[in-house]
Short mmCIF file of C-alpha atoms in Angstrom, two decimals:
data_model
loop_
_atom_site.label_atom_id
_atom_site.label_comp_id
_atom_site.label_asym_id
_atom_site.label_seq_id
_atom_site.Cartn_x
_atom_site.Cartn_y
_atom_site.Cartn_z
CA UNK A 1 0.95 -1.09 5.02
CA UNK A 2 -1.64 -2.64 2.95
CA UNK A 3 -5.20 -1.21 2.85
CA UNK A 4 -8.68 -2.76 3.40
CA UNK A 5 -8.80 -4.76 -0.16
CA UNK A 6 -11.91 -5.95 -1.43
CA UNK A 7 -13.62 -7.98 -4.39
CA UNK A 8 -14.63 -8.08 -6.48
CA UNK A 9 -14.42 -4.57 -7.82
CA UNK A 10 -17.31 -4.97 -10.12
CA UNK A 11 -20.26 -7.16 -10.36
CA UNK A 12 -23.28 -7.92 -12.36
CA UNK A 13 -25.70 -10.12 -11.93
CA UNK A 14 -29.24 -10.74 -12.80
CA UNK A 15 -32.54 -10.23 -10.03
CA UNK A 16 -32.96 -13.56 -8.07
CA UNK A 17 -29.39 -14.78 -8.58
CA UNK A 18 -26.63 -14.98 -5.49
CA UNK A 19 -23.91 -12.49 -4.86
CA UNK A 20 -21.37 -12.55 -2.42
CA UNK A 21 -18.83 -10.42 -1.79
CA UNK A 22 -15.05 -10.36 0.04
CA UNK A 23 -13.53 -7.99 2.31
CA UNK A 24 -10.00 -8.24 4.07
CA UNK A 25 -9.37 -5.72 6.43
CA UNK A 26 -6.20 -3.95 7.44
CA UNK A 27 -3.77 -6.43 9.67
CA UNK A 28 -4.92 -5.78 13.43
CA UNK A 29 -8.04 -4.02 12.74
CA UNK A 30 -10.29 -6.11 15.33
CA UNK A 31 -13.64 -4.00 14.10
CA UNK A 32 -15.05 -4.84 10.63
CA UNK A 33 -17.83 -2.66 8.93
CA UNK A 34 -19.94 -3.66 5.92
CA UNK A 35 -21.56 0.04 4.14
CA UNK A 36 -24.00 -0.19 1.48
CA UNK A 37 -23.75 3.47 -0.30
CA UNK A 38 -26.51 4.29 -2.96
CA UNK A 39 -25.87 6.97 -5.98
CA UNK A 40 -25.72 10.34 -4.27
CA UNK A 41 -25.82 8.97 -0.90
CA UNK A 42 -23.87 8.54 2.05
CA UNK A 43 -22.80 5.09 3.29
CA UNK A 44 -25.59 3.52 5.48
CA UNK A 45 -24.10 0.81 7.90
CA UNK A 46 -25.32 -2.90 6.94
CA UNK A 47 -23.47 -4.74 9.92
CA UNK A 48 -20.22 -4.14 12.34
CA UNK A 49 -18.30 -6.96 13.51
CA UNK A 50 -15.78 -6.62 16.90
CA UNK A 51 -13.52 -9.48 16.25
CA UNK A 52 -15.90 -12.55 14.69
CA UNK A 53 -18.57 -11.16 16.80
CA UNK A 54 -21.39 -8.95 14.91
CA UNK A 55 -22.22 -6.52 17.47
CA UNK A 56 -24.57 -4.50 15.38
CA UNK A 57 -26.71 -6.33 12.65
CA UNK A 58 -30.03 -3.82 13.09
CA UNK A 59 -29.78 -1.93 9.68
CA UNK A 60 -28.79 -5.88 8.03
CA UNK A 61 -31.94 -6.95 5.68
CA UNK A 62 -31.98 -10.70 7.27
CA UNK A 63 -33.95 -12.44 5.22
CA UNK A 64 -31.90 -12.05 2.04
CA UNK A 65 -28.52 -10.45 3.31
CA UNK A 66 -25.53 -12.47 5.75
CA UNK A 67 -22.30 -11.95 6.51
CA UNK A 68 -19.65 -13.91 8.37
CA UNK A 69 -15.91 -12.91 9.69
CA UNK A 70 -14.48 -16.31 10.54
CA UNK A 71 -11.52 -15.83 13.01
CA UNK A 72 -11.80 -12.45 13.07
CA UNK A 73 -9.95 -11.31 9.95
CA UNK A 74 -11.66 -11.80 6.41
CA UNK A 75 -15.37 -11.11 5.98
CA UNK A 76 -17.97 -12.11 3.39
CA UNK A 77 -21.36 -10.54 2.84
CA UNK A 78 -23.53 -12.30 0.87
CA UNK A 79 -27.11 -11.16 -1.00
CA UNK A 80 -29.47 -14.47 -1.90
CA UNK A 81 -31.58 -13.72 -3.80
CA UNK A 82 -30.41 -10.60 -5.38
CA UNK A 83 -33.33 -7.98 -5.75
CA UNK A 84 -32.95 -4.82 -8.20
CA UNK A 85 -32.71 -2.53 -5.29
CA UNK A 86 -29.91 -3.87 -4.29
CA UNK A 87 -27.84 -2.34 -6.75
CA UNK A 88 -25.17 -0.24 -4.96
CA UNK A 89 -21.63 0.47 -3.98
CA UNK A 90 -20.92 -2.54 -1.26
CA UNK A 91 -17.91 -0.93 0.96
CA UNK A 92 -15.96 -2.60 3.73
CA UNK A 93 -14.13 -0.63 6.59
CA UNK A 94 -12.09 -1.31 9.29
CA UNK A 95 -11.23 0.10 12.29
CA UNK A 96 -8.83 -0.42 15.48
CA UNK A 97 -9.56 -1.83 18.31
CA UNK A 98 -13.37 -0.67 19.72
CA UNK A 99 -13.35 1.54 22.34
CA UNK A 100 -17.01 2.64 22.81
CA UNK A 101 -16.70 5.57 20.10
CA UNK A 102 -15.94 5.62 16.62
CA UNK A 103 -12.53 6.10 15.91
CA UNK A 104 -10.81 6.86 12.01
CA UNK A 105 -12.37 4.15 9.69
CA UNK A 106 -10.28 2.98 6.79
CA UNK A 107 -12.50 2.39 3.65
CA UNK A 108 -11.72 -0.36 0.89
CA UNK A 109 -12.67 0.37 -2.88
CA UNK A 110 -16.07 -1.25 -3.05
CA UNK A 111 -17.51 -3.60 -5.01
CA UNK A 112 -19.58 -1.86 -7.41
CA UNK A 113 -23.33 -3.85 -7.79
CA UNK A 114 -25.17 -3.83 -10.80
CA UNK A 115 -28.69 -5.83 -10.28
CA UNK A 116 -30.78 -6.99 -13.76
CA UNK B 1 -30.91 6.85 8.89
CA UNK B 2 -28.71 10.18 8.20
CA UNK B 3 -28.24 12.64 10.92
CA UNK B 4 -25.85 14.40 9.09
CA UNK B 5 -26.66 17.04 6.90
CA UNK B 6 -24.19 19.06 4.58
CA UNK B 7 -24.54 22.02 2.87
CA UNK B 8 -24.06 22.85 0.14
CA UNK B 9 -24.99 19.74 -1.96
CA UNK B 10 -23.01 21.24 -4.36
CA UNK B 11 -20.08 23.40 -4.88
CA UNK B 12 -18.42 24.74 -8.17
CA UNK B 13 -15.55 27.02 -7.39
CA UNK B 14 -11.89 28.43 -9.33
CA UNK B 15 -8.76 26.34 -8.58
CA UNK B 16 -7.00 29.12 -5.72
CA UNK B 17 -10.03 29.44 -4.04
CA UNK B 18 -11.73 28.31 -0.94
CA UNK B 19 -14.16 26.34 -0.45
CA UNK B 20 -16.25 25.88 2.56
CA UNK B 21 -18.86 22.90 3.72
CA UNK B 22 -21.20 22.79 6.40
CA UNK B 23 -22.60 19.98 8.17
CA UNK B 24 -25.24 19.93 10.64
CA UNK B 25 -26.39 17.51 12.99
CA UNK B 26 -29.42 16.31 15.22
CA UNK B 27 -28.29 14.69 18.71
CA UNK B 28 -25.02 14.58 20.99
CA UNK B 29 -22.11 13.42 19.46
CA UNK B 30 -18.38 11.87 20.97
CA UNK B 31 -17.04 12.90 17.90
CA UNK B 32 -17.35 14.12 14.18
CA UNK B 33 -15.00 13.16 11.16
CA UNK B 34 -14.75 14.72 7.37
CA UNK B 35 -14.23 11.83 4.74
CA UNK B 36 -13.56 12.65 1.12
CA UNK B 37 -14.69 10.15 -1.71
CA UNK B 38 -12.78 10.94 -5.11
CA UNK B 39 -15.02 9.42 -8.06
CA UNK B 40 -14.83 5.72 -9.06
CA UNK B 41 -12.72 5.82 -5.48
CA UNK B 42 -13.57 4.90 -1.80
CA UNK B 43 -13.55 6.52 1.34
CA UNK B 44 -10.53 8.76 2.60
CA UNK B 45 -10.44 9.77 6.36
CA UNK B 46 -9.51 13.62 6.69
CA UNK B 47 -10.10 14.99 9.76
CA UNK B 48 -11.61 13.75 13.43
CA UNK B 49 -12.76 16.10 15.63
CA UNK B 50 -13.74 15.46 19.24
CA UNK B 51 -16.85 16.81 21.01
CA UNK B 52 -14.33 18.61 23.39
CA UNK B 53 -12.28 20.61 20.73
CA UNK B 54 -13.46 23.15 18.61
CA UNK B 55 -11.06 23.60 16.01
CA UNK B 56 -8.75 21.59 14.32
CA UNK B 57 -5.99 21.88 11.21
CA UNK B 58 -4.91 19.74 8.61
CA UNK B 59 -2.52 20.96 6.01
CA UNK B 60 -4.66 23.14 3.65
CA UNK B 61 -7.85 21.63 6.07
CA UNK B 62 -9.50 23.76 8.69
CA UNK B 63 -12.56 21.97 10.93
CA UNK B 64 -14.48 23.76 12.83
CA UNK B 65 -17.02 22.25 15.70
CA UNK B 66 -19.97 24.14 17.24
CA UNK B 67 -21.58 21.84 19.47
CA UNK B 68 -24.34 24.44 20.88
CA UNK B 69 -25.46 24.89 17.20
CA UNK B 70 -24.83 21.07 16.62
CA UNK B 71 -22.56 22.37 13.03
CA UNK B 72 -19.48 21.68 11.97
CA UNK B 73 -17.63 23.37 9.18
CA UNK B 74 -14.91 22.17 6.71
CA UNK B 75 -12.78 24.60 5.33
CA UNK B 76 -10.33 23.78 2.36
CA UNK B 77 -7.89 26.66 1.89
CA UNK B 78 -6.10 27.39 -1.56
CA UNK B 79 -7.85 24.29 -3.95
CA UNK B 80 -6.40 22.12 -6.34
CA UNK B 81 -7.72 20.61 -9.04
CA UNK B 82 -7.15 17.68 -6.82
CA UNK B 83 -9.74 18.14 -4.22
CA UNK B 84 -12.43 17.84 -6.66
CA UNK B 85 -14.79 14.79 -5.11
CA UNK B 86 -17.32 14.85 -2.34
CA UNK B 87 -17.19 15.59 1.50
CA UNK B 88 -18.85 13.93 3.90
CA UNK B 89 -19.55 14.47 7.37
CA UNK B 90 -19.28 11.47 10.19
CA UNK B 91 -21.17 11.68 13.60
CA UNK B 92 -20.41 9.30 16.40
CA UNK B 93 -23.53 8.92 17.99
CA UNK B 94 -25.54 6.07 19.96
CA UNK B 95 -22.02 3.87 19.45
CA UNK B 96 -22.94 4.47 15.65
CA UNK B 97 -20.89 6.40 12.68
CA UNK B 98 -23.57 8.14 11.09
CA UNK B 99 -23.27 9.71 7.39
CA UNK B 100 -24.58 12.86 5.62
CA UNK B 101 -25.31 13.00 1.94
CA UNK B 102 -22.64 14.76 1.21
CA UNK B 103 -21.37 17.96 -0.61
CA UNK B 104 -20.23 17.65 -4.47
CA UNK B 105 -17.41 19.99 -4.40
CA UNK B 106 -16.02 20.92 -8.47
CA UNK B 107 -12.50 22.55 -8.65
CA UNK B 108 -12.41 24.45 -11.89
CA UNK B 109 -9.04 25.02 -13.55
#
C-alpha cells in the first residue's frame, strides 16, 4: 500500500514570493491533516479536512496561508506571500474515517521550507 | 499550543540498553499515541493507547498510561542503533491531536 506522498521534498524560495505545496493521502483516508513542524518542535496542526470539508481551520494563518482538497483526495496548501518565518517542515497526514477521536495518523515526508 | 510535555529532551544511552521517555499532559484525553521521527524522515505511528487501558506492548515497546497523574511513559527495551531519532507524545483532546516537543533519544554503539 502506498503511503501519504508529498512534494515537493525541498523548497526554497525568497520572502514575498508564492509557495504551494502537494499532498496525496493514503487511498480511503477520508481525513486530511496539514502540520507545520519548526526545528526542535513538535508538529502544530495548520488545518484538518473530513472529506473536501475543512472542519478545523483555527490554528490556519488566513491572510497569507489556504488550502484546498478538491473531491476529497489530493490537497494543496499554499503560502502567498511567503514570510521568513515561515520556514519549516510542511507535513501532510492522513487518517481513516473520523470518528470523533483521533485515531493512528499516517505522516508523509514533508516538504522541507527554506524562506530568503 | 502543546499540551504535551516529554521528558527528557534528551537522551544519550549504550546500544543494549533501555531507554525510557516520559510525557505529561494537562487536560482529559480519549487517547494518547507515541510517534517516532528518524532524521531527514517523517512521522512513524508506534503505539496508541486508550484512556481506558493502562498498559500496552509493542515488540521491544512498552506504554504505560497514568491518567490520575495525567503521564504516560514509553519504554524501549534492548536498543538498537536503529531507534536513534525522536519520540513524541500525541494527546487526543478537544477532537484535537496535540504534540509535545519531543525527546532526542541517541543510541550509542
Amino acid at each position: 500500500e502506498a503511503g501519504v506522498v508529498q512534494s515537493p521534498r525541498y523548497k526554497i524560495i525568497e520572502k514575498k514570493q508564492p509557495v504551494a505545496f502537494w499532498c496525496n493521502p493514503i487511498s480511503g483516508h477520508n481525513t486530511l491533516y496539514w502540520y507545520r513542524q519548526n526545528l526542535g518542535q513538535g508538529p502544530e496542526l495548520l488545518i484538518r479536512y473530513e472529506n473536501e470539508e475543512a472542519v478545523d481551520d483555527s490554528q490556519l494563518p488566513k491572510d497569507r496561508f489556504s488550502a484546498e482538497r478538491l473531491k476529497g483526495v489530493d490537497s494543496t496548501l499554499k503560502i502567498q506571500p511567503a514570510e521568513l518565518g515561515d520556514s519549516a517542515v510542511y507535513l501532510c497526514a492522513s487518517s481513516s474515517r473520523w470518528q470523533g477521536v483521533q485515531e493512528t495518523q499516517y505522516f508523509g515526508p514533508g516538504t522541507r521550507l527554506l524562506v530568503l | 499550543s502543546q499540551q504535551g510535555e516529554e521528558d527528557p529532551q534528551a537522551l544519550s544511552i549504550q546500544e543494549g540498553e533501555n531507554a525510557t521517555m516520559n510525557c505529561s499532559y494537562k487536560t482529559s484525553i480519549n487517547n494518547l499515541q507515541w510517534y517516532r521521527q528518524n532524521s531527514g524522515r517523517g512521522l512513524v505511528h508506534l503505539i496508541l493507547i486508550r484512556s481506558n487501558e493502562r498498559e500496552k506492548h509493542s515488540g521491544r515497546l512498552r506504554v504505560t498510561l497514568d491518567t490520575s497523574k495525567k503521564s504516560s511513559s514509553l519504554l524501549i527495551t534492548a536498543s538498537r542503533a536503529a531507534d536513534t531519532a525522536s519520540y513524541f507524545c500525541a494527546t487526543d483532546s478537544n477532537y484535537q491531536l496535540i504534540w509535545g516537543a519531543g525527546t532526542k533519544l541517541i543510541i550509542k554503539p
